[in-house]
PDB file of C-alpha atoms in Angstrom:
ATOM      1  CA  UNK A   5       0.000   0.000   0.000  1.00  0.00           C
ATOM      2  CA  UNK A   6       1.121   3.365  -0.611  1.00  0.00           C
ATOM      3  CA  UNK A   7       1.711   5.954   1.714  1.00  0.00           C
ATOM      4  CA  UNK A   8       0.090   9.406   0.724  1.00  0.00           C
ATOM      5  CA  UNK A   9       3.777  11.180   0.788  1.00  0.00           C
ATOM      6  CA  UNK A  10       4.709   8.957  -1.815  1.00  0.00           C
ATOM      7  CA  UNK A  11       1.446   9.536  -3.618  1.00  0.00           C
ATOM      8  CA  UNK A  12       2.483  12.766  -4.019  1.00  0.00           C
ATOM      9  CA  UNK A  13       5.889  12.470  -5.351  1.00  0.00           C
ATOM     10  CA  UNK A  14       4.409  10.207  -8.218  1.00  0.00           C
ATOM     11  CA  UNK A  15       1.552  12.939  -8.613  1.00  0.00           C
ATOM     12  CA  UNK A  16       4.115  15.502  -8.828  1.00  0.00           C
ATOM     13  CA  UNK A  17       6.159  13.713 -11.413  1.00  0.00           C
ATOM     14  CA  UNK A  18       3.253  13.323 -13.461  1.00  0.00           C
ATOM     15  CA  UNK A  19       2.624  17.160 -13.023  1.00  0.00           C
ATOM     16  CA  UNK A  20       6.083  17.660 -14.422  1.00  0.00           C
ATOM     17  CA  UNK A  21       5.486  15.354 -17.286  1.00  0.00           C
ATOM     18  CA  UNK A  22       7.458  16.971 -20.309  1.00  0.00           C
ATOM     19  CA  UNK A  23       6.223  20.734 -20.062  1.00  0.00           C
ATOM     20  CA  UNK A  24       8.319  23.861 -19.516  1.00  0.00           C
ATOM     21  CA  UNK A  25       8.550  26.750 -18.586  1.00  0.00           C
ATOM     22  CA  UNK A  26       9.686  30.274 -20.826  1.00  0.00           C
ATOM     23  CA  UNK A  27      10.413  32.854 -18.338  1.00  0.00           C
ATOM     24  CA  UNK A  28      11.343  35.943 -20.979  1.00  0.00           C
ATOM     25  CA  UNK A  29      13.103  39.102 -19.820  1.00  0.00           C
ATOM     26  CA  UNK A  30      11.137  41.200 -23.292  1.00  0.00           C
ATOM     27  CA  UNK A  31      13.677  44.144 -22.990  1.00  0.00           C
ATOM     28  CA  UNK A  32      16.513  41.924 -22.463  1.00  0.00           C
ATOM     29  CA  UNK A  33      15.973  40.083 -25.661  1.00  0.00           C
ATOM     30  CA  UNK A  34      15.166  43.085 -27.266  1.00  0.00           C
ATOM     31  CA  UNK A  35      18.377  45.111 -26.036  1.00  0.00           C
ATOM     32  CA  UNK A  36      15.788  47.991 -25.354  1.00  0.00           C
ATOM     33  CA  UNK A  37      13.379  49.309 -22.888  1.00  0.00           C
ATOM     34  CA  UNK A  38      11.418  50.661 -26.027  1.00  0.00           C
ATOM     35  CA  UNK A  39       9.247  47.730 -26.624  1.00  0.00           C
ATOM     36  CA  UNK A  40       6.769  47.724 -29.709  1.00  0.00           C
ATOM     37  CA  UNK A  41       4.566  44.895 -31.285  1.00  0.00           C
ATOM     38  CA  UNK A  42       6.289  44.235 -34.756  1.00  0.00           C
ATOM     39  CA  UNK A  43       9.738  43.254 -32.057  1.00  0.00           C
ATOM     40  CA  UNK A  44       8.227  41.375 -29.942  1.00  0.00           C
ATOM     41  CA  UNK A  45       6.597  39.484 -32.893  1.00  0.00           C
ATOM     42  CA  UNK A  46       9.810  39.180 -34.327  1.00  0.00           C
ATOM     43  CA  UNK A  47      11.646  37.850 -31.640  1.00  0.00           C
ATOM     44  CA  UNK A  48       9.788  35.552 -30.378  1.00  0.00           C
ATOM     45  CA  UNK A  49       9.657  34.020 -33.700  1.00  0.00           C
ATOM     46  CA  UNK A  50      12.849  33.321 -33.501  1.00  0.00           C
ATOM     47  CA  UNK A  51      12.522  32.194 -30.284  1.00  0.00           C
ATOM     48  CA  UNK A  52       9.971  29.507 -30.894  1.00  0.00           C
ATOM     49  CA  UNK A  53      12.622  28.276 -34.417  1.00  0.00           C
ATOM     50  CA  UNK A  54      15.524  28.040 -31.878  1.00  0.00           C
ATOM     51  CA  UNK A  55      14.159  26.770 -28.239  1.00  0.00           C
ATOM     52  CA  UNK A  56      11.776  23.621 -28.305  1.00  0.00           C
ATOM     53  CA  UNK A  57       8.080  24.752 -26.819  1.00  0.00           C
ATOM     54  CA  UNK A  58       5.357  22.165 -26.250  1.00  0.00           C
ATOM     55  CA  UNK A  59       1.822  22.880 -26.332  1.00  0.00           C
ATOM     56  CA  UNK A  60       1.430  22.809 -22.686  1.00  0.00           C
ATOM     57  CA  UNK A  61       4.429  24.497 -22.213  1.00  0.00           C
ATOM     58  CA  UNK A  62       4.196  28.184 -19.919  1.00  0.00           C
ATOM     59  CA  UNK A  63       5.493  31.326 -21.251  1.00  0.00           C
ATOM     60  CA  UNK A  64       5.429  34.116 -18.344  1.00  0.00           C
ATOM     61  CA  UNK A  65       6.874  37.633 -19.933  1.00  0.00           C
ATOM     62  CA  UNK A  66       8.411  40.421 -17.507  1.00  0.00           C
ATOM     63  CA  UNK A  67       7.553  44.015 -18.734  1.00  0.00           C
ATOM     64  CA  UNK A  68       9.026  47.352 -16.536  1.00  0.00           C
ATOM     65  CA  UNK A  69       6.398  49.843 -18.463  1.00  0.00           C
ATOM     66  CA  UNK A  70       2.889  50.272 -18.907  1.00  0.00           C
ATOM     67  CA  UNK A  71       3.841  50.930 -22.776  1.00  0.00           C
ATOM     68  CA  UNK A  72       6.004  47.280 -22.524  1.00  0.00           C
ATOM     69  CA  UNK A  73       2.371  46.017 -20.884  1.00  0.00           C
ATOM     70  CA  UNK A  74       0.531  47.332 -23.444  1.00  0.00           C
ATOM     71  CA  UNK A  75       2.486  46.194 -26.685  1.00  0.00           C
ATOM     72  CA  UNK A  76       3.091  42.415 -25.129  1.00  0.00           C
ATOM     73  CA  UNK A  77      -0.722  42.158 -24.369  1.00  0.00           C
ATOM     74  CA  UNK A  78      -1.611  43.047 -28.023  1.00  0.00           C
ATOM     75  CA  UNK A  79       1.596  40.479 -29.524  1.00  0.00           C
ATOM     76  CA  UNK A  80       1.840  36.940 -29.889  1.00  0.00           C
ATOM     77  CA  UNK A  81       2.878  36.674 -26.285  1.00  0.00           C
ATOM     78  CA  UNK A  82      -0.920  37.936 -25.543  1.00  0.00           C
ATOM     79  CA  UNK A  83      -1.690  33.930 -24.124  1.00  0.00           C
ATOM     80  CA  UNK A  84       1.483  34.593 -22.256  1.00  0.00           C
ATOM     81  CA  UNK A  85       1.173  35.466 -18.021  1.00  0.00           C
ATOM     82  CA  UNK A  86       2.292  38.773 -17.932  1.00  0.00           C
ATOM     83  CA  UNK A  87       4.115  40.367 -14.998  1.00  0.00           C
ATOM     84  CA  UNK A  88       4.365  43.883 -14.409  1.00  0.00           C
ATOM     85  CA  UNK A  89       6.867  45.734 -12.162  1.00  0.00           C
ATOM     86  CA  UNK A  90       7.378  49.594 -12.906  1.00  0.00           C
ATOM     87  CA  UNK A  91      11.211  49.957 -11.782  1.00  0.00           C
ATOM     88  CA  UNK A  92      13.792  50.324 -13.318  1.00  0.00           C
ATOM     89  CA  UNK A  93      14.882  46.437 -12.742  1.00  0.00           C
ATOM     90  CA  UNK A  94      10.954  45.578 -12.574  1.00  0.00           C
ATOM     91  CA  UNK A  95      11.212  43.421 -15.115  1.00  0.00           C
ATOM     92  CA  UNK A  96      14.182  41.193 -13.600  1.00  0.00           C
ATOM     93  CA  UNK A  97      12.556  40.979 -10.588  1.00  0.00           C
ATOM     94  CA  UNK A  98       9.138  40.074 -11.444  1.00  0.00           C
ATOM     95  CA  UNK A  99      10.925  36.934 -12.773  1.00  0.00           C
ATOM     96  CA  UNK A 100      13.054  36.575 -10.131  1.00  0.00           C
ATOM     97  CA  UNK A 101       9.871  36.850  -7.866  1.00  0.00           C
ATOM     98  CA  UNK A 102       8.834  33.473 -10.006  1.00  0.00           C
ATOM     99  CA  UNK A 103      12.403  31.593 -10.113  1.00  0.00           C
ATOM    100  CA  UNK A 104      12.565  31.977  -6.526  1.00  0.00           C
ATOM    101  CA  UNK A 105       9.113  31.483  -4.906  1.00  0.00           C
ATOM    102  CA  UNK A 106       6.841  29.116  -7.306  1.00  0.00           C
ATOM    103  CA  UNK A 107       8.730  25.772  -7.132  1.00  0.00           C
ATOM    104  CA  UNK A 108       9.000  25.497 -10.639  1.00  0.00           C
ATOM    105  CA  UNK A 109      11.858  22.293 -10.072  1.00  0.00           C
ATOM    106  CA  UNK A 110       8.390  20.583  -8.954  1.00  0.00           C
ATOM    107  CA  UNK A 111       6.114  21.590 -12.075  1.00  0.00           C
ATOM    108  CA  UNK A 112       7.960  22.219 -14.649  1.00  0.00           C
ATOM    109  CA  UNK A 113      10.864  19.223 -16.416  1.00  0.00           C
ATOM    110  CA  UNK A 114      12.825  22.330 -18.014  1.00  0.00           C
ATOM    111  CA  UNK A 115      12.970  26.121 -17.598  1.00  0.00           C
ATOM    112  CA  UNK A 116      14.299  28.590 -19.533  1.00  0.00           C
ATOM    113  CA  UNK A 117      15.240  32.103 -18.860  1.00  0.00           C
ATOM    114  CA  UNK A 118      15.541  33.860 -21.261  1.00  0.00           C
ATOM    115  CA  UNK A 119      17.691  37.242 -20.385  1.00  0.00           C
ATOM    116  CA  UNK A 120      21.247  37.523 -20.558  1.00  0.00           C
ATOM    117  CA  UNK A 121      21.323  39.526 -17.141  1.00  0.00           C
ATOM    118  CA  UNK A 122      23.746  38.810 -14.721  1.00  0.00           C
ATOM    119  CA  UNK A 123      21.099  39.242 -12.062  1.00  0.00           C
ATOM    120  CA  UNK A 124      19.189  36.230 -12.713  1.00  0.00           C
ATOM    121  CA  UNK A 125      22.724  34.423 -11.850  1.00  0.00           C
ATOM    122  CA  UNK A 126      21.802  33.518  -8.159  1.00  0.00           C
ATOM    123  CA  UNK A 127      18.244  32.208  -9.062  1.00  0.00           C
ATOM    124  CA  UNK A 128      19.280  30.103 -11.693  1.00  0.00           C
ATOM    125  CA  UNK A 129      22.258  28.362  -9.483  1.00  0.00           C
ATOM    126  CA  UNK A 130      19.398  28.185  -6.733  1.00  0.00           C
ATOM    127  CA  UNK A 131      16.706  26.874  -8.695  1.00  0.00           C
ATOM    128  CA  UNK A 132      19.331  24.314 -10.452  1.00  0.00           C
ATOM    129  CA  UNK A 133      20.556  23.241  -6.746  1.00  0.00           C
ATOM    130  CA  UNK A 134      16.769  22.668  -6.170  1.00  0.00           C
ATOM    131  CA  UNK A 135      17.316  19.912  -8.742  1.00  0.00           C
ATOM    132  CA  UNK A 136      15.530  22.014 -11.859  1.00  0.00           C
ATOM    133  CA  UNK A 137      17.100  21.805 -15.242  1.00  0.00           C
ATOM    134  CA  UNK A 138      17.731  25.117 -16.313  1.00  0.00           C
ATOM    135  CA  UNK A 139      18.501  26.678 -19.547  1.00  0.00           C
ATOM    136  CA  UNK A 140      19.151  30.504 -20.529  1.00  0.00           C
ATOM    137  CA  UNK A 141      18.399  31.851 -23.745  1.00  0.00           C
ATOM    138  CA  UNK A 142      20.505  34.924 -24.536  1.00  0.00           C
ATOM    139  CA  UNK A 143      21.964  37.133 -26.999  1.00  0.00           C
ATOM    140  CA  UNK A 144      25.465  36.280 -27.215  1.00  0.00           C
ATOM    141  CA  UNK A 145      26.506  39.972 -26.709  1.00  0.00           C
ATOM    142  CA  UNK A 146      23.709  40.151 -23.676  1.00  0.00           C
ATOM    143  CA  UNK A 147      24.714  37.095 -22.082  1.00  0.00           C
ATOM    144  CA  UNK A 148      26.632  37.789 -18.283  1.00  0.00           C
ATOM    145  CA  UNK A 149      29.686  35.441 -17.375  1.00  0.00           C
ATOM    146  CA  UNK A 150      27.931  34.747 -13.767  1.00  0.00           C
ATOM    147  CA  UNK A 151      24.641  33.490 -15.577  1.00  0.00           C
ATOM    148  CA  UNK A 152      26.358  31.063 -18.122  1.00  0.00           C
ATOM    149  CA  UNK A 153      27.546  29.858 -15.301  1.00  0.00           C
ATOM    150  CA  UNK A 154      24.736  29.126 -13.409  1.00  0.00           C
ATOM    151  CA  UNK A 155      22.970  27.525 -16.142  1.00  0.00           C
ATOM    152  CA  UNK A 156      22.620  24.236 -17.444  1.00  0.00           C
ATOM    153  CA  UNK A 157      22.742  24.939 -21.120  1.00  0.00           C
ATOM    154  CA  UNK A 158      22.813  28.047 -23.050  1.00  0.00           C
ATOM    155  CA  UNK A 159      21.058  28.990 -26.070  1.00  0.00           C
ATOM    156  CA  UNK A 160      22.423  31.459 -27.851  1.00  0.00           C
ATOM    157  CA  UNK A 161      19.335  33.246 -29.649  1.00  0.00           C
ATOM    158  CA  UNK A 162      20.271  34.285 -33.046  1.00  0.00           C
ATOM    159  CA  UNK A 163      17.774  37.370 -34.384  1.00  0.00           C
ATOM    160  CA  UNK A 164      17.250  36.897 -38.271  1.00  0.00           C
ATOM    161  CA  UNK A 165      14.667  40.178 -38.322  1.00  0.00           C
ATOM    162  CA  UNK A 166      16.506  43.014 -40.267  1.00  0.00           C
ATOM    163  CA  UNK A 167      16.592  46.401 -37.973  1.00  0.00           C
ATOM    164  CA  UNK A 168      16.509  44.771 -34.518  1.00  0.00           C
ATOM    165  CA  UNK A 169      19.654  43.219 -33.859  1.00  0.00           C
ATOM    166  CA  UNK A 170      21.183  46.725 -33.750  1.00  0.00           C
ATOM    167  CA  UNK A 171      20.421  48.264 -30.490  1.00  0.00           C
TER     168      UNK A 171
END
């Protein structure tokens, strides 16, 4: 007979399953604070060609500006959860908020960050010494010694739209 504890490690393996999550740092992947549609669009196009996504998969997007809000909520991300945190670093730590406090090692087989920013270095070591396989997507320019580091794998997003990888 099973014991209810170990009911619920098999229940939460089964939660895991195969999905993942995309945590996405917008203005880090877009090298710019100034975020409009037609970018977004764009690079999370090339996202989705370069980083495997299931259908069940999460994608939670971390805006610092109402105008950031605004333009994710009306781009292909508009499924996405959106988190909002008007700071200058309200972006970062929205995510952080999630790496740190939502046991994603327990619902999630992979998660990806995708931001380059050196401040996501701790989480990621944290959540990956809570046994979570972790993988940051970055620009190779964008991408912070501390958080290659910390990750599992790296992606190194390549933008094919003409006009934004110049910022």
């Amino acid at each position: 007979m099973k014991t209810s504890t170990h009911n619920f490690v098999e229940g939460n393996t089964m939660l895991r399953g195969n999905r993942s999550i995309h945590l996405l740092d917008i203005e880090n992947m877009l090298s710019t604070g100034e975020i409009e549609v037609r970018a977004i669009n764009a690079v999370f196009a090339d996202y989705k060609e370069q980083v495997p996504m299931g259908k069940d998969d999460l994608v939670v997007v971390g805006v610092s500006s109402a105008e950031g809000l605004l333009a994710v909520g009306m781009s292909d991300l508009r499924n996405a959860r959106l988190l909002y945190r008007p700071s200058k670093d309200g972006a970062d730590l929205a995510l952080q908020g999630v790496l740190d406090g939502e046991q994603l090692e327990a619902r999630f087989a992979l998660v990806h960050v995708a931001s380059g920013d050196g401040g996501f270095s701790r989480s990621v070591a944290a959540l990956a010494g809570r046994g979570a396989r972790v993988t940051v997507v970055s620009r190779t320019e964008s991408l912070s010694k501390r958080l290659r580091l910390a990750a599992h794998q790296i992606i190194e997003l390549r933008i094919k739209t003409i006009g934004l990888d110049a910022a």
